[in-house]
CSV table of C-alpha atoms in Angstrom, one decimal:
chain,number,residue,atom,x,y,z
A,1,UNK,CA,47.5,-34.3,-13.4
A,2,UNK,CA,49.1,-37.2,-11.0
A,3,UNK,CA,48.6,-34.7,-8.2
A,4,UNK,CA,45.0,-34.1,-8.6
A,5,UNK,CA,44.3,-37.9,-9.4
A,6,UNK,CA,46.1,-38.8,-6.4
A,7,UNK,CA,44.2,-35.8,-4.5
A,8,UNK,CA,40.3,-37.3,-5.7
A,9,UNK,CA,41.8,-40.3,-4.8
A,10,UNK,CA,41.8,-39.5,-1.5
A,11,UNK,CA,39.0,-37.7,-1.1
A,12,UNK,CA,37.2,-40.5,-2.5
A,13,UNK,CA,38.6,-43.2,0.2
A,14,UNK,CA,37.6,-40.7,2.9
A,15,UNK,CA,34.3,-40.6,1.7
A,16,UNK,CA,34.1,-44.3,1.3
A,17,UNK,CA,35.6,-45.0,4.9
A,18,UNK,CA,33.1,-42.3,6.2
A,19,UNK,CA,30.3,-44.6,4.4
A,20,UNK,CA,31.2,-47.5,5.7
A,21,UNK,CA,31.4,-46.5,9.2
A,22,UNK,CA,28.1,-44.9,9.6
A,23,UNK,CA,26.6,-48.4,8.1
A,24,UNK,CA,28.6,-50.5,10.6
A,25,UNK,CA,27.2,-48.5,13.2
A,26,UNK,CA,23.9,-48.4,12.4
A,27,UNK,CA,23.1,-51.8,13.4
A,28,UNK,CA,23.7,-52.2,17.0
A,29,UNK,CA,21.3,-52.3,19.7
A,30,UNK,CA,19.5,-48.8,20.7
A,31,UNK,CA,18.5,-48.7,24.4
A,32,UNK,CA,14.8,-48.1,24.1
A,33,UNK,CA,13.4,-48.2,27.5
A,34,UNK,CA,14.6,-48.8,31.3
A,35,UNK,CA,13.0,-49.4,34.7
A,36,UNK,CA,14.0,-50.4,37.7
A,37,UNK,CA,12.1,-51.9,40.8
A,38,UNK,CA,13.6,-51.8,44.3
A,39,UNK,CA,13.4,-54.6,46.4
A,40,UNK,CA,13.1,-54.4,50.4
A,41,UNK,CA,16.3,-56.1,51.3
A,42,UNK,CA,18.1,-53.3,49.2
A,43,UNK,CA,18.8,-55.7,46.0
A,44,UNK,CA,17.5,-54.4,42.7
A,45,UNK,CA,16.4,-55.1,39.1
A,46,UNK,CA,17.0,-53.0,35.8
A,47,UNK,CA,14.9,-53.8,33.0
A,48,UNK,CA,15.9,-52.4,29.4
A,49,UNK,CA,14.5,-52.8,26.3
A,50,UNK,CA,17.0,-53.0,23.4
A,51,UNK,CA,16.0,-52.8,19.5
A,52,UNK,CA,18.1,-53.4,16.7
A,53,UNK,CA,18.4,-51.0,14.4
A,54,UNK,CA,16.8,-52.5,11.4
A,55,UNK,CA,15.9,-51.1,7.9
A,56,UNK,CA,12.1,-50.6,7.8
A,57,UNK,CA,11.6,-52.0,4.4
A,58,UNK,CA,12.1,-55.2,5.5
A,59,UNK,CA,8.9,-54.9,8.4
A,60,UNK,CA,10.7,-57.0,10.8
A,61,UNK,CA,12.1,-56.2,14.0
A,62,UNK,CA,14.1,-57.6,16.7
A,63,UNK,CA,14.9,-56.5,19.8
A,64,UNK,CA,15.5,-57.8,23.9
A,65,UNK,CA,14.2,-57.3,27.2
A,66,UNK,CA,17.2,-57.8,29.6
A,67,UNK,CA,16.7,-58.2,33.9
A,68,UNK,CA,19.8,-57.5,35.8
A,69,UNK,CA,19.4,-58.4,39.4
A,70,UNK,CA,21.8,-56.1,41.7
A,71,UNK,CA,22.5,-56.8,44.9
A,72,UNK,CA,22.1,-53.6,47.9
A,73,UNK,CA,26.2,-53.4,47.5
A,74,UNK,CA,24.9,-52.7,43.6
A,75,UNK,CA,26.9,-55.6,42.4
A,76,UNK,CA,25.5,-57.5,39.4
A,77,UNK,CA,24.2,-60.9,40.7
A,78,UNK,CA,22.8,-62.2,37.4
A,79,UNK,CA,21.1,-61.2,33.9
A,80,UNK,CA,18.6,-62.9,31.8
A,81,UNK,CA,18.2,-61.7,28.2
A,82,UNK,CA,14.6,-62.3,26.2
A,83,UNK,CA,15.0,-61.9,22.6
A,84,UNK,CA,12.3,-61.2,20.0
A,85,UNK,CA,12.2,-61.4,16.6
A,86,UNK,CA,8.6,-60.0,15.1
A,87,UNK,CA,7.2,-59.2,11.5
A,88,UNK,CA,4.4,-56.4,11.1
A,89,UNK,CA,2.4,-54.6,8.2
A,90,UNK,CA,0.9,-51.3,9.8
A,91,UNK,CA,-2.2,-53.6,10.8
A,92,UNK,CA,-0.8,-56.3,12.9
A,93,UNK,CA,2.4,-57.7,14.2
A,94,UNK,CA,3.3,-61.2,14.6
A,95,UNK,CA,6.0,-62.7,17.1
A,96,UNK,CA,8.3,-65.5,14.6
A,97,UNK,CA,10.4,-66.6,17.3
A,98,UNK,CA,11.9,-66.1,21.3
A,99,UNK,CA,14.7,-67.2,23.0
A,100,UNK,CA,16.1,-66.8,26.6
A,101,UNK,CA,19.7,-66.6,27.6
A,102,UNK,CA,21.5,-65.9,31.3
A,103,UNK,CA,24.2,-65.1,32.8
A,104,UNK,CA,25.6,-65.6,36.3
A,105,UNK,CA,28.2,-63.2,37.9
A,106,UNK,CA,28.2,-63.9,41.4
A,107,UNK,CA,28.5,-67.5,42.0
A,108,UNK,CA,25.8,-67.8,44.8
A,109,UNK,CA,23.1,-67.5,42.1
A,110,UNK,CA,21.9,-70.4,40.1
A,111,UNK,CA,19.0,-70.4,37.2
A,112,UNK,CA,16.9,-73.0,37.7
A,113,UNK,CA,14.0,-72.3,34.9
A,114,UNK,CA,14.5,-70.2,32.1
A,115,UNK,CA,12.0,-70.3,29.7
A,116,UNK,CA,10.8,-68.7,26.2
A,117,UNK,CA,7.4,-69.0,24.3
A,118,UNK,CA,5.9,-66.8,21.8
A,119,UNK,CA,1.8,-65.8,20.8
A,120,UNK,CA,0.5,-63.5,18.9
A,121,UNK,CA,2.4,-60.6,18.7
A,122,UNK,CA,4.4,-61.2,22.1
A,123,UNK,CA,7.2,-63.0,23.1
A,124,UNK,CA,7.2,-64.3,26.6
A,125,UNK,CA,10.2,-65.9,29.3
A,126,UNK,CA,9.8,-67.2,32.5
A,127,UNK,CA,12.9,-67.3,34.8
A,128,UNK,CA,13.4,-68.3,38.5
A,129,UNK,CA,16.6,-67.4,40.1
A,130,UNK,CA,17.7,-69.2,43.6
A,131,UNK,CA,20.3,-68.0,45.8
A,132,UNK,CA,21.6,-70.8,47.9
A,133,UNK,CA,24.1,-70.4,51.2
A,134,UNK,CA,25.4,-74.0,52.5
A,135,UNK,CA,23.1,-75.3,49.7
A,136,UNK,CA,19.7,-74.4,51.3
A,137,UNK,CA,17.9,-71.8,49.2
A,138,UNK,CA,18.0,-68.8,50.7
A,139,UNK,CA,16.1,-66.4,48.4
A,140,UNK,CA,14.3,-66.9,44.9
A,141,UNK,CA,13.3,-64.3,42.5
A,142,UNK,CA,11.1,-65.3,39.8
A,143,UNK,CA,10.0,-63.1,36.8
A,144,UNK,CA,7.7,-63.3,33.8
A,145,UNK,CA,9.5,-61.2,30.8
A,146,UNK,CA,7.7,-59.4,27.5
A,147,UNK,CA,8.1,-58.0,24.6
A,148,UNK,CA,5.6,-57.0,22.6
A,149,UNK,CA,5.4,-55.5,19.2
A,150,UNK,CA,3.0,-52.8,17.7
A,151,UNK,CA,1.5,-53.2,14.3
A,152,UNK,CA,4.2,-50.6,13.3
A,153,UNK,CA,6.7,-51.9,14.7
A,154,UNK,CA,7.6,-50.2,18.3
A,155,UNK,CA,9.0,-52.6,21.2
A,156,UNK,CA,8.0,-52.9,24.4
């Protein structure tokens, strides 16, 4: 009797840990959507839209737009992340808050302006990236961000 006890037991914490896992990984970020525009001078920038994975009961959603600037050698220059956070009821979908964050891997690069708003059912940044050499400006990228939610709930 020990034996099978021990043996349902097990079973049991198997099924548990299996449980558990597949909840934990339901909630990070799904990769929705990516583009990329090419720039003359060979530098590029990779826009993807990530969306949480979030129970649909609730009718909220949150997700991020994130720019990566590349340089022609296809090294990362800088990022700048637009997060969203949106409630909708099959009829209409309303942004409840936006916020910007950035990040700088080559040194060169500095953010100036980075910028977050929300209106309706949008959520909106505003960044302007310099790249100084000798401390003149030498190049500026500036870029308007959205995210925008559907009245059922679909990011883009």
């Amino acid at each position: 009797m020990k034996k099978i006890s021990a043996l349902l037991f097990s079973l049991l914490m198997i099924l548990a840990l299996s449980v558990n896992t597949f909840a934990v990984a339901g909630t990070d970020d799904i990769p929705a959507e990516t583009n990329t525009v090419y720039f003359e001078d060979g530098s590029y920038m990779v826009t993807e839209i990530m969306t949480e994975n979030t129970a649909r009961a609730t009718q909220t959603k949150s997700g991020s737009k994130v720019i990566s600037f590349y340089s022609g050698d296809d090294e990362i220059q800088w990022s700048a992340t637009l997060r969203g956070t949106f409630s909708y009821t099959g009829s209409s979908a309303t942004c409840t808050a936006s916020s910007i964050t950035y990040t700088i891997y080559d040194s060169k690069w500095k953010i100036p302006t980075a910028t977050a708003s929300k209106s309706g059912n949008t959520a909106t940044g505003h960044v302007v990236a310099k790249k100084y050499f000798l401390g003149i400006a030498t190049k500026t990228v500036e870029r308007d961000i959205t995210l925008t939610c559907s009245a059922t709930g679909t990011l883009s």
